[in-house]
Amino acid sequence: MPQTNGDHPDTASLLQEILQSVRSLKQDQVQLASTVEAINGRVNVLAGVRQSQDGIAHDVMLPSPRISAMPGSPRIPPRLRESSIDGYGTNPDARHATSASPPARRTSIATSKIILTTHPGQAGVDPVPLDWGSADLRKRGPVVVSRSSSTIRRRNAVGAHGGSYSIYYALAVASQQINTDHKPDFTNTEPAVTIGPFPSWSDPKKIVAMDPLGHLAPWLYKDIIDNEGVEIRPTIAVTRAHMKIPELEDSVRQGRLVPDGKICLNATGELNVTKFAVEPVWYLPGVAARFGIDEGTLRRSLFEHTGGSYPELITRNDIKVFLPPIGGLTVYCFGDPAKMSDPNVKLALRVHDECNGSDVFGSDICTCRPYLIFGIEEAVKCAQAGGSGVVIYFRKEGRALGEVTKYLVYNARKRGSDKASEYFKRTENIAGVKDMRFQALMPDILHWLGIQKVDRMLSMSDMKHDAIVEQGIPILERVPIPEELIPEDSRVEIDAKIHAGYFTTGKVMTMEELEKVHGRAWEDVDH
């Protein structure tokens, strides 16, 4: 430090030493405060675990247990010390500290106890038996996942019904828009057609990503619902409907579809269809085996990368079933559903992954909607010829990377040169991977439908083809999208995919040729 008049060099050195000591002391105090807070947090966690083991959990209306600060440690500011879940603090006077009273809020939680997890051997915890691979439907048992007060200790699965919609359910509960005691009335909701059972339903290696009994659960296990008060819900629903798509009227007009009054009902191309809605239900040992990893690694990754949303993935290794918060799938069957499993008739199949921009709103940057329409046409024609036509629609938007990532890729492409040679590179630069659809679980629905072979596979995807064949279902013919159905701006996508290994009966471009395939820029619009 600079010398002043009258300062002696020794005095200056002494002052510098004192200043350094003060700084060091302040740093030690900060570290001590941090350590105290960490101990407090650990005490809270351990208290919560002990309470859950005793069959209770922390009351959110009471302050968390704390330990006193050590003598001489820094004082914790009141605004931090008194903060609690309600935002006003645990100090009774804190609620009146603001100049205006807060608006009254509704309380919709039936109990103040938050149960983070249950434990085997805990009082009252008695999971409903579930033997995933049993051929005896009664012994197999239902999937029980509800956290309702009557069912939480009988659960044999982790997650929530309608996983991707469970947050909306939580909002409905919090805002008192739904009564948590509501019991579903399943009168007249039975499947509209009979499906199975097939041998694959009791093969734990063939079906690992859906519950084979999901469409029958409330009826098959009605006695458990009535006598034990356990909440059991279906994860599959089967109905009948009509389908009207504008392009199909043009298909009839051009003679590609012929009305027969049964499948293609009239000149507008209106179709008769049987629909199967399926929510995902994962048998964790089977899913892990399908991906060649151990179950523990799968559980930890699912726990950590869903923000720790499902603690029982870690604490309940005895529970082997998980209802993940992802979109499911819909099967559209044209013709007699019983023919899907008949190996003596032909079957045409289109496995389609969601693309909202193209499928619904007609974006021409990809071939998704044209290929979907083509797949429906071919499925209908196969059914009209005495066979079966099936289209399966998976919710895997943007290659399971999501629509935000997809649009970021679109921006990068359209602000650059948008060349076919760089098509996959732009996705990998942003997402770190070019595709996360992981088709290994996709064939489960084919096994559930009893499909033993595919005569015409309306897909160019090598990933889909290989996944189906590896599951023991032969594919006799692969059918690419016709050239005349490919939008001009989607040449970048389709040519890049063909070069990367997608099936084609046409030419595979060289990398030099891909460099010359360019997409339309944003401003390239004819006026």
Coordinates of C-alpha atoms in Angstrom, one line a residue:
M1 CA 0.0 0.0 0.0
P2 CA 1.3 3.5 -0.7
Q3 CA 3.2 5.3 2.0
T4 CA 2.0 8.6 3.5
N5 CA 3.9 11.3 5.5
G6 CA 5.0 9.9 8.8
D7 CA 4.5 6.2 7.8
H8 CA 7.4 3.9 8.6
P9 CA 8.1 1.0 6.2
D10 CA 7.5 -1.4 9.1
T11 CA 4.1 0.1 9.8
A12 CA 3.0 -0.3 6.1
S13 CA 4.1 -3.9 6.1
L14 CA 2.2 -4.6 9.4
L15 CA -1.0 -3.0 7.9
Q16 CA -0.7 -5.1 4.8
E17 CA -0.4 -8.2 6.9
I18 CA -3.5 -7.3 9.0
L19 CA -5.5 -6.7 5.8
Q20 CA -4.6 -10.1 4.4
S21 CA -5.6 -11.7 7.7
V22 CA -9.0 -10.0 7.6
R23 CA -9.6 -11.2 4.0
S24 CA -8.6 -14.7 4.9
L25 CA -11.0 -14.6 8.0
K26 CA -13.9 -13.5 5.8
Q27 CA -13.2 -16.2 3.3
D28 CA -13.2 -18.8 6.1
Q29 CA -16.5 -17.5 7.4
V30 CA -18.1 -17.8 3.9
Q31 CA -16.9 -21.4 3.6
L32 CA -18.1 -22.2 7.1
A33 CA -21.6 -20.8 6.3
S34 CA -21.7 -22.9 3.2
T35 CA -20.7 -26.0 5.2
V36 CA -23.5 -25.3 7.7
E37 CA -26.0 -25.0 5.0
A38 CA -24.9 -28.3 3.4
I39 CA -25.2 -30.0 6.8
N40 CA -28.7 -28.6 7.1
G41 CA -29.6 -29.9 3.7
R42 CA -28.3 -33.4 4.5
V43 CA -30.2 -33.4 7.8
N44 CA -33.4 -32.5 5.9
V45 CA -32.8 -35.3 3.4
L46 CA -32.2 -37.9 6.1
A47 CA -35.2 -36.8 8.0
G48 CA -37.3 -37.2 4.9
V49 CA -36.0 -40.7 4.3
R50 CA -36.6 -41.7 7.9
Q51 CA -40.2 -40.3 7.7
S52 CA -40.9 -42.2 4.5
Q53 CA -39.6 -45.4 6.0
D54 CA -42.0 -44.9 8.9
G55 CA -44.8 -44.5 6.4
I56 CA -45.0 -40.7 6.6
A57 CA -43.3 -37.8 4.9
H58 CA -42.5 -34.1 5.5
D59 CA -45.5 -31.8 6.2
V60 CA -45.0 -29.0 3.7
M61 CA -46.8 -26.5 6.0
L62 CA -44.1 -26.9 8.7
P63 CA -40.5 -25.7 8.6
S64 CA -37.8 -28.2 7.7
P65 CA -35.6 -29.4 10.6
R66 CA -32.5 -27.3 11.0
I67 CA -29.4 -27.2 13.1
S68 CA -28.2 -24.1 14.9
A69 CA -25.3 -22.2 13.5
M70 CA -22.0 -22.7 15.3
P71 CA -20.9 -19.9 17.7
G72 CA -19.1 -17.2 15.8
S73 CA -20.4 -18.3 12.4
P74 CA -21.8 -15.6 10.1
R75 CA -25.5 -14.8 10.7
I76 CA -27.8 -16.2 8.0
P77 CA -30.0 -13.3 6.6
P78 CA -33.6 -13.6 7.9
R79 CA -34.9 -13.6 4.3
L80 CA -33.0 -16.8 3.7
R81 CA -33.5 -18.3 7.1
E82 CA -37.3 -17.8 7.1
S83 CA -38.0 -18.8 3.5
S84 CA -40.4 -21.7 3.0
I85 CA -42.5 -23.4 0.4
D86 CA -45.3 -20.8 0.7
G87 CA -43.0 -17.9 -0.1
Y88 CA -43.7 -16.0 3.2
G89 CA -41.5 -17.7 5.6
T90 CA -41.8 -19.9 8.7
N91 CA -41.8 -16.9 11.0
P92 CA -45.5 -16.2 11.9
D93 CA -44.8 -12.5 11.7
A94 CA -43.3 -12.8 8.2
R95 CA -46.8 -13.1 6.6
H96 CA -47.6 -9.6 7.7
A97 CA -44.3 -8.0 6.6
T98 CA -45.6 -6.8 3.3
S99 CA -47.6 -3.6 2.8
A100 CA -50.4 -5.4 1.0
S101 CA -51.9 -8.8 1.9
P102 CA -51.3 -11.5 -0.7
P103 CA -54.4 -12.8 -2.6
A104 CA -56.1 -15.8 -1.1
R105 CA -54.9 -19.0 -2.7
R106 CA -56.7 -22.3 -3.1
T107 CA -55.4 -25.4 -1.5
S108 CA -56.0 -28.5 -3.6
I109 CA -53.7 -31.0 -2.0
A110 CA -55.7 -33.7 -0.2
T111 CA -52.9 -34.3 2.4
S112 CA -50.0 -32.2 3.5
K113 CA -47.7 -35.3 3.4
I114 CA -45.4 -35.6 0.4
I115 CA -44.3 -39.1 -0.1
L116 CA -41.1 -39.1 -2.2
T117 CA -40.7 -42.8 -2.3
T118 CA -41.8 -46.1 -0.6
H119 CA -39.6 -49.0 0.5
P120 CA -40.0 -52.8 0.4
G121 CA -40.9 -54.0 3.9
Q122 CA -42.3 -50.6 4.9
A123 CA -45.6 -50.8 6.8
G124 CA -48.5 -51.0 4.4
V125 CA -46.4 -51.4 1.3
D126 CA -47.7 -54.4 -0.5
P127 CA -47.3 -54.2 -4.3
V128 CA -49.9 -56.0 -6.5
P129 CA -48.0 -59.0 -7.9
L130 CA -46.8 -58.5 -11.5
D131 CA -45.1 -61.3 -13.4
W132 CA -44.3 -59.7 -16.8
G133 CA -43.7 -62.8 -18.8
S134 CA -46.4 -65.1 -17.4
A135 CA -48.8 -66.8 -19.9
D136 CA -51.4 -67.0 -17.2
L137 CA -53.3 -63.7 -17.5
R138 CA -54.4 -63.8 -13.9
K139 CA -50.9 -64.6 -12.6
R140 CA -49.4 -61.9 -14.9
G141 CA -51.3 -59.3 -12.9
P142 CA -52.1 -55.6 -13.8
V143 CA -49.8 -52.6 -14.0
V144 CA -50.6 -50.4 -11.0
V145 CA -49.0 -47.0 -11.0
S146 CA -51.5 -44.5 -9.4
R147 CA -50.3 -42.5 -6.4
S148 CA -53.8 -42.1 -5.1
S149 CA -54.2 -42.6 -1.3
S150 CA -55.9 -45.9 -1.8
T151 CA -53.3 -47.3 -4.2
I152 CA -49.9 -45.7 -3.6
R153 CA -48.7 -48.6 -1.3
R154 CA -49.9 -51.1 -3.8
R155 CA -48.0 -49.7 -6.8
N156 CA -45.9 -52.1 -8.9
A157 CA -44.8 -49.5 -11.5
V158 CA -43.0 -46.2 -11.5
G159 CA -44.3 -43.1 -13.3
A160 CA -47.8 -41.9 -14.1
H161 CA -50.7 -42.7 -16.4
G162 CA -50.7 -40.7 -19.6
G163 CA -47.0 -39.8 -18.9
S164 CA -46.7 -37.0 -21.4
Y165 CA -50.0 -35.5 -20.2
S166 CA -49.4 -36.1 -16.5
I167 CA -48.2 -32.5 -16.0
Y168 CA -51.6 -31.2 -17.2
Y169 CA -53.3 -33.6 -14.7
A170 CA -51.1 -32.1 -12.0
L171 CA -52.2 -28.6 -13.0
A172 CA -55.8 -29.7 -13.0
V173 CA -55.4 -31.0 -9.4
A174 CA -53.5 -27.9 -8.2
S175 CA -56.2 -25.6 -9.6
Q176 CA -59.0 -27.8 -8.3
Q177 CA -60.4 -28.5 -11.8
I178 CA -60.5 -32.2 -11.0
N179 CA -61.4 -34.3 -8.0
T180 CA -58.5 -36.7 -7.1
D181 CA -61.1 -39.1 -5.7
H182 CA -62.8 -39.5 -9.1
K183 CA -63.2 -43.2 -10.1
P184 CA -63.3 -43.8 -13.8
D185 CA -66.5 -45.3 -15.2
F186 CA -65.5 -47.7 -17.9
T187 CA -69.0 -48.6 -19.0
N188 CA -69.1 -49.3 -22.8
T189 CA -65.4 -48.4 -23.2
E190 CA -64.3 -52.0 -24.0
P191 CA -62.2 -52.5 -27.2
A192 CA -64.3 -52.2 -30.3
V193 CA -62.7 -55.3 -31.8
T194 CA -61.0 -58.4 -30.4
I195 CA -57.2 -58.6 -30.7
G196 CA -55.1 -61.6 -29.6
P197 CA -54.0 -63.1 -27.3
F198 CA -50.9 -64.1 -29.2
P199 CA -47.8 -66.1 -27.9
S200 CA -45.7 -62.9 -28.1
W201 CA -47.8 -61.4 -25.3
S202 CA -46.1 -63.7 -22.8
D203 CA -42.6 -63.4 -24.2
P204 CA -40.7 -60.9 -22.1
K205 CA -38.1 -60.5 -24.8
K206 CA -40.6 -59.6 -27.6
I207 CA -42.8 -57.0 -25.8
V208 CA -40.9 -54.7 -23.5
A209 CA -42.2 -51.2 -24.3
M210 CA -46.0 -51.6 -23.9
D211 CA -48.4 -53.6 -21.7
P212 CA -49.9 -56.5 -23.7
L213 CA -52.9 -56.5 -21.4
G214 CA -53.3 -52.7 -21.4
H215 CA -56.6 -52.8 -23.3
L216 CA -58.2 -55.4 -20.9
A217 CA -56.8 -54.3 -17.5
P218 CA -60.0 -52.7 -16.0
W219 CA -62.1 -55.7 -16.9
L220 CA -59.6 -58.5 -16.4
Y221 CA -58.8 -57.3 -13.0
K222 CA -62.1 -55.9 -11.9
D223 CA -62.1 -57.9 -8.7
I224 CA -58.9 -56.2 -7.5
I225 CA -60.5 -52.8 -8.2
D226 CA -63.7 -53.7 -6.5
N227 CA -62.5 -55.7 -3.5
E228 CA -59.1 -54.1 -2.8
G229 CA -59.8 -50.5 -3.8
V230 CA -56.8 -50.5 -6.2
E231 CA -56.9 -48.0 -9.1
I232 CA -56.2 -49.8 -12.4
R233 CA -56.4 -48.0 -15.7
P234 CA -56.0 -49.1 -19.4
T235 CA -53.0 -48.1 -21.4
I236 CA -54.5 -49.2 -24.7
A237 CA -57.8 -48.2 -26.2
V238 CA -59.4 -49.6 -29.4
T239 CA -62.1 -47.9 -31.4
R240 CA -63.5 -47.5 -34.9
A241 CA -63.7 -44.4 -37.0
H242 CA -63.9 -42.8 -40.4
M243 CA -60.8 -41.0 -41.9
K244 CA -61.1 -38.1 -44.3
I245 CA -57.9 -36.6 -45.8
P246 CA -58.1 -34.1 -48.7
E247 CA -55.5 -35.9 -50.9
L248 CA -57.5 -39.1 -50.8
E249 CA -60.3 -37.5 -52.8
D250 CA -57.7 -36.8 -55.5
S251 CA -56.5 -40.4 -55.2
V252 CA -60.0 -41.6 -56.1
R253 CA -60.4 -39.1 -58.9
Q254 CA -57.1 -40.3 -60.4
G255 CA -58.0 -43.9 -60.0
R256 CA -55.4 -44.9 -57.4
L257 CA -58.2 -45.7 -54.9
V258 CA -61.5 -47.3 -55.9
P259 CA -64.5 -46.9 -53.6
D260 CA -65.9 -50.3 -52.5
G261 CA -68.4 -49.1 -49.8
K262 CA -66.5 -51.1 -47.1
I263 CA -63.0 -49.7 -46.8
C264 CA -63.0 -46.8 -49.2
L265 CA -66.5 -45.7 -48.6
N266 CA -67.2 -43.1 -51.3
A267 CA -65.9 -40.8 -54.1
T268 CA -64.5 -38.4 -51.5
G269 CA -62.0 -41.0 -50.4
E270 CA -63.5 -41.4 -46.9
L271 CA -62.0 -44.5 -45.3
N272 CA -63.2 -47.0 -42.7
V273 CA -60.6 -47.6 -40.1
T274 CA -59.9 -49.4 -36.8
K275 CA -57.7 -47.4 -34.4
F276 CA -55.5 -48.5 -31.5
A277 CA -54.1 -45.9 -29.1
V278 CA -51.1 -47.1 -27.1
E279 CA -49.3 -45.5 -24.2
P280 CA -45.7 -46.6 -23.5
V281 CA -45.2 -49.0 -20.6
W282 CA -41.5 -50.1 -20.2
Y283 CA -40.4 -53.4 -18.7
L284 CA -37.0 -52.1 -17.6
P285 CA -35.0 -55.4 -17.7
G286 CA -36.3 -56.0 -21.2
V287 CA -35.6 -52.4 -22.4
A288 CA -32.1 -52.6 -21.0
A289 CA -31.4 -55.9 -22.8
R290 CA -32.8 -54.5 -26.0
F291 CA -30.2 -51.7 -25.9
G292 CA -27.4 -53.9 -24.7
I293 CA -26.9 -52.1 -21.3
D294 CA -27.4 -53.2 -17.7
E295 CA -30.6 -52.3 -15.9
G296 CA -28.9 -50.2 -13.3
T297 CA -27.3 -47.9 -15.9
L298 CA -30.7 -47.5 -17.6
R299 CA -32.4 -46.6 -14.3
R300 CA -29.8 -44.1 -13.3
S301 CA -29.8 -42.4 -16.6
L302 CA -33.6 -42.2 -16.6
F303 CA -33.5 -40.7 -13.1
E304 CA -30.8 -38.2 -13.7
H305 CA -31.9 -37.0 -17.1
T306 CA -35.5 -36.4 -16.2
G307 CA -34.4 -34.0 -13.5
G308 CA -34.7 -36.6 -10.7
S309 CA -38.5 -36.8 -11.4
Y310 CA -38.8 -40.5 -10.5
P311 CA -36.9 -41.4 -7.3
E312 CA -38.2 -44.9 -7.2
L313 CA -36.2 -45.7 -10.3
I314 CA -33.3 -45.7 -7.8
T315 CA -34.9 -46.7 -4.5
R316 CA -37.2 -49.4 -5.7
N317 CA -35.2 -51.9 -7.7
D318 CA -37.9 -54.5 -7.0
I319 CA -40.3 -52.5 -9.2
K320 CA -39.5 -53.4 -12.8
V321 CA -42.1 -51.4 -14.8
F322 CA -41.9 -47.7 -15.8
L323 CA -44.5 -45.5 -17.5
P324 CA -42.3 -42.9 -19.2
P325 CA -43.4 -39.3 -19.9
I326 CA -43.2 -39.7 -23.6
G327 CA -45.7 -39.8 -26.5
G328 CA -47.2 -43.1 -27.5
L329 CA -48.4 -44.4 -30.8
T330 CA -51.6 -45.0 -32.8
V331 CA -52.3 -47.9 -35.1
Y332 CA -54.6 -47.4 -38.1
C333 CA -55.8 -50.7 -39.5
F334 CA -57.6 -50.9 -42.8
G335 CA -59.7 -53.9 -43.5
D336 CA -60.4 -56.8 -41.1
P337 CA -58.2 -56.5 -38.0
A338 CA -58.1 -60.2 -37.6
K339 CA -56.1 -60.4 -40.9
M340 CA -53.1 -58.6 -39.5
S341 CA -52.0 -61.8 -37.8
D342 CA -52.9 -64.1 -40.7
P343 CA -49.6 -65.2 -42.4
N344 CA -51.6 -66.5 -45.4
V345 CA -52.6 -63.0 -46.6
K346 CA -50.5 -60.1 -47.6
L347 CA -49.8 -57.2 -45.3
A348 CA -48.7 -53.7 -46.2
L349 CA -47.1 -51.6 -43.4
R350 CA -46.1 -48.0 -43.0
V351 CA -44.3 -47.1 -39.8
H352 CA -44.4 -43.3 -39.6
D353 CA -42.7 -41.0 -37.1
E354 CA -44.5 -37.7 -36.2
C355 CA -43.7 -34.6 -38.2
N356 CA -46.2 -31.9 -37.2
G357 CA -45.0 -29.3 -39.7
S358 CA -45.5 -31.6 -42.7
D359 CA -48.1 -34.1 -41.5
V360 CA -50.6 -31.4 -40.3
F361 CA -49.6 -28.1 -41.9
G362 CA -48.1 -29.2 -45.2
S363 CA -44.5 -28.0 -45.0
D364 CA -42.7 -29.1 -48.1
I365 CA -39.2 -29.2 -46.6
C366 CA -39.5 -33.0 -46.1
T367 CA -41.3 -36.0 -47.6
C368 CA -43.3 -36.9 -44.4
R369 CA -46.8 -36.0 -45.4
P370 CA -46.5 -37.3 -49.0
Y371 CA -45.1 -40.6 -47.8
L372 CA -47.8 -40.9 -45.1
I373 CA -50.5 -40.4 -47.8
F374 CA -48.8 -42.9 -50.1
G375 CA -48.6 -45.4 -47.2
I376 CA -52.3 -45.0 -46.4
E377 CA -53.2 -45.5 -50.1
E378 CA -51.1 -48.7 -50.4
A379 CA -52.5 -50.0 -47.1
V380 CA -56.0 -49.5 -48.3
K381 CA -55.3 -51.2 -51.6
C382 CA -53.7 -54.2 -49.9
A383 CA -56.8 -54.5 -47.6
Q384 CA -59.2 -54.3 -50.6
A385 CA -57.2 -57.1 -52.3
G386 CA -58.1 -59.4 -49.4
G387 CA -55.0 -58.7 -47.2
S388 CA -54.4 -56.2 -44.4
G389 CA -53.1 -52.6 -44.4
V390 CA -51.5 -51.0 -41.3
V391 CA -50.1 -47.5 -40.7
I392 CA -48.5 -47.0 -37.3
Y393 CA -48.0 -43.4 -36.2
F394 CA -45.3 -42.8 -33.4
R395 CA -45.0 -39.5 -31.5
K396 CA -41.3 -38.9 -32.1
E397 CA -41.3 -35.3 -33.3
G398 CA -38.1 -34.1 -35.0
R399 CA -36.4 -37.5 -34.8
A400 CA -37.2 -37.5 -31.1
L401 CA -35.1 -34.3 -30.8
G402 CA -38.2 -32.1 -30.6
E403 CA -39.6 -29.3 -32.7
V404 CA -37.4 -26.6 -31.2
T405 CA -34.2 -28.4 -32.2
K406 CA -35.8 -29.1 -35.6
Y407 CA -36.5 -25.4 -36.2
L408 CA -33.0 -24.4 -35.1
V409 CA -31.7 -26.8 -37.7
Y410 CA -34.0 -25.3 -40.3
N411 CA -32.6 -21.8 -39.5
A412 CA -29.1 -23.0 -39.8
R413 CA -29.8 -24.7 -43.1
K414 CA -31.7 -21.8 -44.7
R415 CA -29.2 -19.2 -43.5
G416 CA -26.4 -21.3 -45.0
S417 CA -26.2 -23.1 -48.3
D418 CA -28.7 -25.9 -47.4
K419 CA -26.8 -28.5 -49.3
A420 CA -27.6 -32.2 -49.2
S421 CA -24.0 -32.9 -48.4
E422 CA -24.4 -31.1 -45.0
Y423 CA -27.9 -32.3 -44.2
F424 CA -27.0 -34.5 -41.2
K425 CA -24.1 -32.4 -40.1
R426 CA -26.3 -29.4 -39.2
T427 CA -28.4 -31.6 -36.9
E428 CA -25.4 -33.2 -35.2
N429 CA -23.8 -29.7 -34.7
I430 CA -26.8 -28.6 -32.6
A431 CA -28.1 -31.8 -31.0
G432 CA -24.9 -33.9 -30.8
V433 CA -26.6 -36.8 -32.6
K434 CA -28.4 -37.0 -35.9
D435 CA -31.3 -39.2 -34.8
M436 CA -32.7 -40.2 -31.3
R437 CA -35.7 -42.3 -32.4
F438 CA -33.9 -45.5 -31.5
Q439 CA -36.1 -47.9 -33.4
A440 CA -35.2 -50.9 -31.2
L441 CA -38.5 -50.7 -29.3
M442 CA -40.7 -50.0 -32.3
P443 CA -41.3 -53.7 -33.3
D444 CA -43.1 -54.4 -30.0
I445 CA -46.4 -53.1 -31.5
L446 CA -46.0 -55.5 -34.4
H447 CA -45.6 -58.4 -32.0
W448 CA -48.7 -57.3 -30.0
L449 CA -50.7 -57.1 -33.2
G450 CA -49.6 -60.7 -34.0
I451 CA -47.9 -59.7 -37.2
Q452 CA -45.6 -62.5 -38.4
K453 CA -44.3 -61.0 -41.7
V454 CA -44.5 -57.8 -43.7
D455 CA -45.1 -58.3 -47.4
R456 CA -44.7 -54.6 -48.4
M457 CA -42.7 -52.3 -46.1
L458 CA -43.6 -48.7 -47.2
S459 CA -40.4 -47.1 -45.8
M460 CA -36.9 -46.4 -46.9
S461 CA -35.5 -46.3 -43.4
D462 CA -32.7 -48.8 -42.8
M463 CA -33.1 -48.3 -39.0
K464 CA -36.8 -49.4 -39.1
H465 CA -36.1 -52.2 -41.5
D466 CA -33.2 -53.6 -39.4
A467 CA -35.1 -53.3 -36.1
I468 CA -38.1 -55.3 -37.4
V469 CA -36.0 -58.0 -39.0
E470 CA -33.8 -58.4 -35.9
Q471 CA -37.0 -59.1 -34.0
G472 CA -37.7 -62.1 -36.2
I473 CA -40.3 -60.5 -38.5
P474 CA -39.3 -60.9 -42.2
I475 CA -39.8 -58.1 -44.7
L476 CA -40.4 -59.4 -48.2
E477 CA -40.5 -56.1 -50.2
R478 CA -39.4 -52.5 -49.5
V479 CA -41.2 -49.7 -51.3
P480 CA -39.7 -46.2 -51.6
I481 CA -41.7 -43.1 -52.1
P482 CA -42.4 -42.5 -55.8
E483 CA -40.3 -39.7 -57.4
E484 CA -43.4 -37.7 -58.4
L485 CA -44.5 -37.4 -54.8
I486 CA -41.2 -35.8 -53.6
P487 CA -41.5 -32.0 -53.1
E488 CA -38.8 -29.9 -54.7
D489 CA -37.5 -28.4 -51.4
S490 CA -37.2 -31.9 -49.8
R491 CA -34.6 -33.1 -52.3
V492 CA -32.0 -32.1 -49.8
E493 CA -33.5 -34.4 -47.2
I494 CA -34.2 -37.4 -49.4
D495 CA -31.0 -37.4 -51.4
A496 CA -29.0 -37.1 -48.2
K497 CA -30.8 -40.0 -46.6
I498 CA -30.4 -42.2 -49.6
H499 CA -26.7 -41.5 -49.6
A500 CA -26.6 -42.3 -45.9
G501 CA -28.0 -45.8 -46.5
Y502 CA -31.8 -45.4 -46.9
F503 CA -33.3 -47.9 -49.3
T504 CA -33.9 -46.9 -52.9
T505 CA -34.5 -48.5 -56.2
G506 CA -32.9 -45.5 -57.9
K507 CA -29.5 -43.8 -58.0
V508 CA -27.3 -43.2 -55.0
M509 CA -25.5 -39.9 -55.4
T510 CA -21.8 -39.3 -54.8
M511 CA -20.7 -36.7 -52.2
E512 CA -19.7 -34.4 -55.1
E513 CA -23.3 -34.7 -56.5
L514 CA -24.8 -34.0 -53.1
E515 CA -22.8 -30.7 -53.0
K516 CA -25.0 -29.6 -56.0
V517 CA -28.3 -30.4 -54.4
H518 CA -29.6 -27.1 -52.8
G519 CA -32.8 -26.3 -50.9
R520 CA -34.9 -23.2 -51.4
A521 CA -33.9 -20.2 -49.4
W522 CA -36.5 -18.3 -47.3
E523 CA -36.8 -15.5 -49.9
D524 CA -37.1 -17.7 -52.9
V525 CA -40.8 -17.2 -53.5
D526 CA -42.5 -16.5 -56.8
H527 CA -44.8 -13.5 -56.7

